[in-house]
Tab-separated table of C-alpha atoms in Angstrom:
chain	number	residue	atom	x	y	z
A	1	UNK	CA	0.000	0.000	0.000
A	2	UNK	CA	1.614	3.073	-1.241
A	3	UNK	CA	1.939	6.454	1.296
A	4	UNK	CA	1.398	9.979	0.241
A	5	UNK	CA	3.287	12.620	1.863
A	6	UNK	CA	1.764	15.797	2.331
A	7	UNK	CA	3.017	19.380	3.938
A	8	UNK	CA	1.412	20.403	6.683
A	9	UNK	CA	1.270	24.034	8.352
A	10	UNK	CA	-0.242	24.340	11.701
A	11	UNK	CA	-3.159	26.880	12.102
A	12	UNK	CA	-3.422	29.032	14.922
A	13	UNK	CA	-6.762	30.956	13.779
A	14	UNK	CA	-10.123	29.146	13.834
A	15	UNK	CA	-13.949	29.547	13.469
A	16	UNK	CA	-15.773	29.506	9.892
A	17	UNK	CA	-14.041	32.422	8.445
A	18	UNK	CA	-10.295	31.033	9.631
A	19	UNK	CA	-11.669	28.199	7.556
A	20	UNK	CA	-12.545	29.512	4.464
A	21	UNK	CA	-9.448	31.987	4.128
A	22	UNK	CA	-7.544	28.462	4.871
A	23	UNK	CA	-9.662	26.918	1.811
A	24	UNK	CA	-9.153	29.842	-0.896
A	25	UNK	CA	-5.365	29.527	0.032
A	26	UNK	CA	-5.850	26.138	-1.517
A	27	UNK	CA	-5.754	24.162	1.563
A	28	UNK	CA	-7.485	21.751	3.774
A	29	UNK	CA	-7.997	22.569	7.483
A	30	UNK	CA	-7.559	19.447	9.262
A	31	UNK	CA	-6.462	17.672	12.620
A	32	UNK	CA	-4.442	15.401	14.141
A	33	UNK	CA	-4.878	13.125	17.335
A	34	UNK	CA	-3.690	9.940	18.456
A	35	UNK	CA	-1.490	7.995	20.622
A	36	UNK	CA	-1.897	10.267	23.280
A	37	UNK	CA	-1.021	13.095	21.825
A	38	UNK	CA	-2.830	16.557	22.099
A	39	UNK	CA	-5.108	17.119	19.131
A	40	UNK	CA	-3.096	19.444	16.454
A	41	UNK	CA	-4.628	22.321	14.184
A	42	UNK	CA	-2.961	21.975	10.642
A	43	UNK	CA	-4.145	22.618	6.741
A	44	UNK	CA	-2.639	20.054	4.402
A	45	UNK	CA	-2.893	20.955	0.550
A	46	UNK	CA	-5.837	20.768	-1.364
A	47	UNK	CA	-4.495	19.415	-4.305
A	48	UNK	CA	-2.365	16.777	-2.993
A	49	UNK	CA	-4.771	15.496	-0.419
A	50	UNK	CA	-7.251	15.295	-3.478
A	51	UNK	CA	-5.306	13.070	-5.454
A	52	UNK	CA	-4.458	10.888	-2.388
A	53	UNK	CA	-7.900	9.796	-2.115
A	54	UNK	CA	-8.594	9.401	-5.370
A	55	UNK	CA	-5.293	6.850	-5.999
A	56	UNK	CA	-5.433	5.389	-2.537
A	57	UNK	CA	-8.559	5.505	-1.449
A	58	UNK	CA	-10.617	6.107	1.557
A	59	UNK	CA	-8.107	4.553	3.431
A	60	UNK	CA	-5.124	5.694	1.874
A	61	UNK	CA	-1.758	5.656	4.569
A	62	UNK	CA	-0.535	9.499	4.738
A	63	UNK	CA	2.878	10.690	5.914
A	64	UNK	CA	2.376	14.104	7.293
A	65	UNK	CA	5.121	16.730	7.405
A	66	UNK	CA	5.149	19.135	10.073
A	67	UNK	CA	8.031	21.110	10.971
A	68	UNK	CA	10.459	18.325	9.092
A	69	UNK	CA	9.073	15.736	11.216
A	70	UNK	CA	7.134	12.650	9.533
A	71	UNK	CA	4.375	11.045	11.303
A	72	UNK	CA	2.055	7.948	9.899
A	73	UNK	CA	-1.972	9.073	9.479
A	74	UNK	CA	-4.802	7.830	8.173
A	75	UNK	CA	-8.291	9.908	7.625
A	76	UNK	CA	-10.941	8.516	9.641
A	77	UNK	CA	-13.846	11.522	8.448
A	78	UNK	CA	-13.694	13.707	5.764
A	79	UNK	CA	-16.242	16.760	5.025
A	80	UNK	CA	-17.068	17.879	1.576
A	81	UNK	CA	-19.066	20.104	0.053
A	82	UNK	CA	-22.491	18.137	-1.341
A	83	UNK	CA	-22.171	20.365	-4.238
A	84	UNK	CA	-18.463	21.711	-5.345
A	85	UNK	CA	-17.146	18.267	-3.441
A	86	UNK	CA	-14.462	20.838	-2.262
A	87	UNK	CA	-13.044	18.801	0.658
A	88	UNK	CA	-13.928	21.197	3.936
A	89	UNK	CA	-12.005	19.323	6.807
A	90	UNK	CA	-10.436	16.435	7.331
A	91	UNK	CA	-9.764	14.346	10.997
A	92	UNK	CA	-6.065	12.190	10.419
A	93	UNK	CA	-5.542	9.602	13.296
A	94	UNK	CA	-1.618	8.709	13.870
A	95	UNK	CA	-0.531	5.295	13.242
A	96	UNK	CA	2.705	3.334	13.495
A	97	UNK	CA	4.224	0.794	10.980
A	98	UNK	CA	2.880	-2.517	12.918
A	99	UNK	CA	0.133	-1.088	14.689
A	100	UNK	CA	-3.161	-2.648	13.889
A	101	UNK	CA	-6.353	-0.312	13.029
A	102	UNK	CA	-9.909	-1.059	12.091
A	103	UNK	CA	-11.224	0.411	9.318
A	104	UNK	CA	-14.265	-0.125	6.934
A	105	UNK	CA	-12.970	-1.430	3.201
A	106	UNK	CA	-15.494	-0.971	0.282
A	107	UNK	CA	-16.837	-4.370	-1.215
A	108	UNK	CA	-16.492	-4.083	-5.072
A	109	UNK	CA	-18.395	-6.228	-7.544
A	110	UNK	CA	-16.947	-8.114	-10.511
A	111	UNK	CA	-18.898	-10.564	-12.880
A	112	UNK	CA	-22.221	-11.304	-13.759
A	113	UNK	CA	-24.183	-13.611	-11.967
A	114	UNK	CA	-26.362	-16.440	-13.620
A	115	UNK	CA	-29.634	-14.812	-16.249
A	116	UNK	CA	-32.683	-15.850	-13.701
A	117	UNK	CA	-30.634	-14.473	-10.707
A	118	UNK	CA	-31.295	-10.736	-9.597
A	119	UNK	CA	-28.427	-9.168	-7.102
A	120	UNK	CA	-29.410	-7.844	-4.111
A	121	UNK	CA	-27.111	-5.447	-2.414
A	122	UNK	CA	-26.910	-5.704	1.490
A	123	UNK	CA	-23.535	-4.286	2.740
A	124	UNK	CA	-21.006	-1.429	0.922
A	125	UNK	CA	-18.256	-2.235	3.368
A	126	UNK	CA	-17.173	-4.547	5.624
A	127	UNK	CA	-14.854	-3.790	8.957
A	128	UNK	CA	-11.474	-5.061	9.278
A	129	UNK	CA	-8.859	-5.072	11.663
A	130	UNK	CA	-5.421	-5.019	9.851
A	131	UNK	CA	-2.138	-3.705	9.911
A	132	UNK	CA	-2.021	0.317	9.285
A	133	UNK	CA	0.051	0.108	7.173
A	134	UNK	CA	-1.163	-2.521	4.816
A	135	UNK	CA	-4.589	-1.796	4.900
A	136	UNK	CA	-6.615	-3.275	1.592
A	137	UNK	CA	-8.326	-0.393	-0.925
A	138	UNK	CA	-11.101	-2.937	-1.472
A	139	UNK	CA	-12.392	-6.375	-1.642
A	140	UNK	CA	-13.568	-7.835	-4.674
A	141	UNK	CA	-16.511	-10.247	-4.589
A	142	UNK	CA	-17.226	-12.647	-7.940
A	143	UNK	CA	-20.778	-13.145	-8.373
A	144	UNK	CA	-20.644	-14.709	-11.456
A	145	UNK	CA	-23.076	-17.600	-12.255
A	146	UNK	CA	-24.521	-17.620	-8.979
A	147	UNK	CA	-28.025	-18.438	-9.055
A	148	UNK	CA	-30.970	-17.714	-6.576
A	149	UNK	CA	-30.336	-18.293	-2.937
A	150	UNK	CA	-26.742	-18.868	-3.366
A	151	UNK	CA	-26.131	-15.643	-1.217
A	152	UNK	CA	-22.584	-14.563	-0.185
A	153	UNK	CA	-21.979	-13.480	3.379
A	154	UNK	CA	-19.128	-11.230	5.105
A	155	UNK	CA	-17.513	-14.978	6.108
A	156	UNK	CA	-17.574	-15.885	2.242
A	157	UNK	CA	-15.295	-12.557	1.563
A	158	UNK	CA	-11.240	-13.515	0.377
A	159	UNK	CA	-9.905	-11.308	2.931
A	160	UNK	CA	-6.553	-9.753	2.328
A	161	UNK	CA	-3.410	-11.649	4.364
A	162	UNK	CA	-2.971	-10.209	7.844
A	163	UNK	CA	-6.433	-8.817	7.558
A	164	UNK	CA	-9.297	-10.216	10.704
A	165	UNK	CA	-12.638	-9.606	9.657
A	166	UNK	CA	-15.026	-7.438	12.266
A	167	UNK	CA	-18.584	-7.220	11.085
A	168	UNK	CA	-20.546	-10.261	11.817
A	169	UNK	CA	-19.230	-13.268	9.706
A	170	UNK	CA	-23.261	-14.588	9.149
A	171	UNK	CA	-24.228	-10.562	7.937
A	172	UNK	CA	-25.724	-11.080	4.693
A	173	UNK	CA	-23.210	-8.956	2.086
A	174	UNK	CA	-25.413	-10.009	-1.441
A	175	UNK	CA	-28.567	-11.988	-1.793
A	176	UNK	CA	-29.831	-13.583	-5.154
A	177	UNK	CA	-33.511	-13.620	-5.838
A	178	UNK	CA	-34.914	-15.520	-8.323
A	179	UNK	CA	-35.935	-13.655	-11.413
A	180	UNK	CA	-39.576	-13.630	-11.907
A	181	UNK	CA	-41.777	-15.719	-14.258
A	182	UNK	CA	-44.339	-14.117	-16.718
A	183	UNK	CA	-47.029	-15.904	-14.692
A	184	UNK	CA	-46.084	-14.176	-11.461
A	185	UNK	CA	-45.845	-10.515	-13.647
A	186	UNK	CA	-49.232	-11.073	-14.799
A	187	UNK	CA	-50.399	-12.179	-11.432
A	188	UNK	CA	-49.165	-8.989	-9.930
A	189	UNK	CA	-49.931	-6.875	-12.855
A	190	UNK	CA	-53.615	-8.237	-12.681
A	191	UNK	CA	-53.828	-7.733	-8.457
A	192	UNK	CA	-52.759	-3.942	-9.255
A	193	UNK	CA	-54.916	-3.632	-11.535
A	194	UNK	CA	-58.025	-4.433	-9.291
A	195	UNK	CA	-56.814	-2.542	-6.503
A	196	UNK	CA	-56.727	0.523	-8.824
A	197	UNK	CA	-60.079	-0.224	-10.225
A	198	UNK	CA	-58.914	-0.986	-13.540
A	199	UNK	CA	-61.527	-3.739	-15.349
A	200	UNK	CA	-60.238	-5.559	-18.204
A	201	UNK	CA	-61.951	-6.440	-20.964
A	202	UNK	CA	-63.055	-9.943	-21.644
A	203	UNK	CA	-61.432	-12.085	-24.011
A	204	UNK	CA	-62.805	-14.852	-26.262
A	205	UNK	CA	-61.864	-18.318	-26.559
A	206	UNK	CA	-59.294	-17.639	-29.576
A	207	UNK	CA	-57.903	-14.269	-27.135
A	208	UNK	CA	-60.018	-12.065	-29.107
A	209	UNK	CA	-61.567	-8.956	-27.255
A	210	UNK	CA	-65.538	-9.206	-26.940
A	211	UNK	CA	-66.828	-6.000	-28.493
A	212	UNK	CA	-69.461	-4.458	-25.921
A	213	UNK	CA	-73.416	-4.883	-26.327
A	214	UNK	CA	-74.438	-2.057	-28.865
A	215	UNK	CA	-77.328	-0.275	-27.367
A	216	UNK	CA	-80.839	-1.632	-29.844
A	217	UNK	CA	-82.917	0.765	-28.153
A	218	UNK	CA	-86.691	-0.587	-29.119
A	219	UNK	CA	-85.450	-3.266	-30.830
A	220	UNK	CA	-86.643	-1.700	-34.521
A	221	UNK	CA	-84.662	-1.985	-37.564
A	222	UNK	CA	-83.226	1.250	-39.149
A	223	UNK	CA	-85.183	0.660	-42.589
A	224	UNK	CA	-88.299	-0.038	-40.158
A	225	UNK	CA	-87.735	3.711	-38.326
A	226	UNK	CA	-87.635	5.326	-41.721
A	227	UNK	CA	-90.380	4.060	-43.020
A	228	UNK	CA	-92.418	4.874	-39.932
A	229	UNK	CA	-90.653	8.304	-40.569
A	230	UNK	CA	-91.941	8.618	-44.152
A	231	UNK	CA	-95.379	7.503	-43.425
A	232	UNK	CA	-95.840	10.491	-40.689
C-alpha cells in the first residue's frame, strides 16, 4: 500500500471564516490526534490530499510533514461540500508501521451472476482489523453464475493476508432472488390492476376482445324507423 506525503502548516486561527481563508489559500484545514497526543490544528494541501484519495482511497496511509518531522496518518472523516465536493475538513488519526487499526474497506463487484438471478445489495463495506500500514483499498466479490439463494456473506469474503474480519461473519453482504416468471408478472400486474379499479376487458376463446353490447334501443330496424318516418 503506497503512502502519500503531504506538507502540513499548523493553524493558529479558527472559526468559519479562519476556515474559508484556509480553503481559498488552496488548503485543507484538518487535525491530528492519536497515541496520546494533544489534538493538532494543521491545513494540508488541497491538491495533494485530493489526489491521495482518489489513488489510494478512503483509506489511503498518509505521511504528514510538520516542521520536518514525519508522522504515519490515516483519515478517519472527511467533510465535503455536497455540491463543489471541495473537501472542507479532514480528521487524520496517527498510526505506526505494525500497529493494527480497524477500518471499513469498500466491497467491489466483478462478474455477472447467472440470467434468472437478480443481485441484491446488502452491505457497501465490511470492517477489518489489519495492519495500518497494509490496509486493503477494497475487496472484490465474484458473483458470477450464482443463481438464486446462493447468497454470499461477510464470512464468504477472500480477505486480504494479515487482515481479521469485524462485522458479523453470518451478515448477509449479497442476496440472489430468483428472477420472476411471466405468470407471477401477470399475477401482480392483474392484483394492481383491481386494486386501482382498472376492469379488463373480456377475451374470447381464440384471445379475441368481446366488443361491448351495442345499445338496440326498441329493438326496430333502421329501414323499419324510416319508413315509420316517411309515413308520418
Amino acid at each position: 500500500m503506497a503512502d502519500f506525503r503531504l506538507d502540513a502548516e499548523i493553524r493558529t486561527e479558527f472559526g468559519k471564516g479562519s476556515a474559508r481563508r484556509t480553503r481559498r489559500a488552496g488548503r485543507v484545514p484538518a487535525v491530528l490526534y492519536g497515541h496520546g497526543q494533544d489534538v493538532v490544528h494543521l491545513s494540508v494541501p488541497a491538491r495533494e490530499f485530493a489526489a491521495a484519495l482518489r489513488n489510494g482511497g478512503t483509506n489511503v496511509l498518509l505521511t504528514i510533514v510538520l516542521d520536518g518531522k514525519e508522522q504515519l496518518a490515516l483519515t478517519k472523516a472527511v467533510q465535503r461540500d455536497p455540491l463543489t465536493r471541495i473537501h472542507e475538513h479532514v480528521d487524520l488519526l496517527l498510526v505506526r508501521r505494525g500497529e493494527k487499526t480497524t477500518v471499513e474497506v469498500p466491497i467491489v463487484i466483478v462478474g455477472e451472476p447467472g440470467p434468472d438471478a437478480i443481485p441484491n445489495h446488502q452491505l457497501n463495506t465490511v470492517s477489518l482489523e489489519a495492519d495500518a500500514t497494509k490496509l486493503p483499498e477494497s475487496i472484490e466479490v465474484d458473483v458470477t453464475g450464482r443463481t438464486a439463494g446462493q447468497n454470499i456473506t461477510a464470512g464468504d469474503l477472500v480477505l486480504p493476508k494479515g487482515s481479521t474480519l469485524i462485522t458479523d461473519s453470518e451478515a448477509l453482504v449479497i442476496g440472489f432472488l430468483g428472477a420472476p416468471t411471466a405468470e407471477a408478472l401477470e399475477a401482480e400486474l392483474a392484483e394492481a390492476e383491481a386494486e386501482a379499479g382498472i376492469e379488463r376487458e373480456e377475451s374470447d376463446a381464440d384471445g379475441d376482445v368481446v366488443p361491448e353490447p351495442q345499445d338496440q334501443g326498441s329493438g326496430e330496424s333502421m329501414d323499419a324507423a324510416e319508413n315509420s318516418a316517411d309515413n308520418g
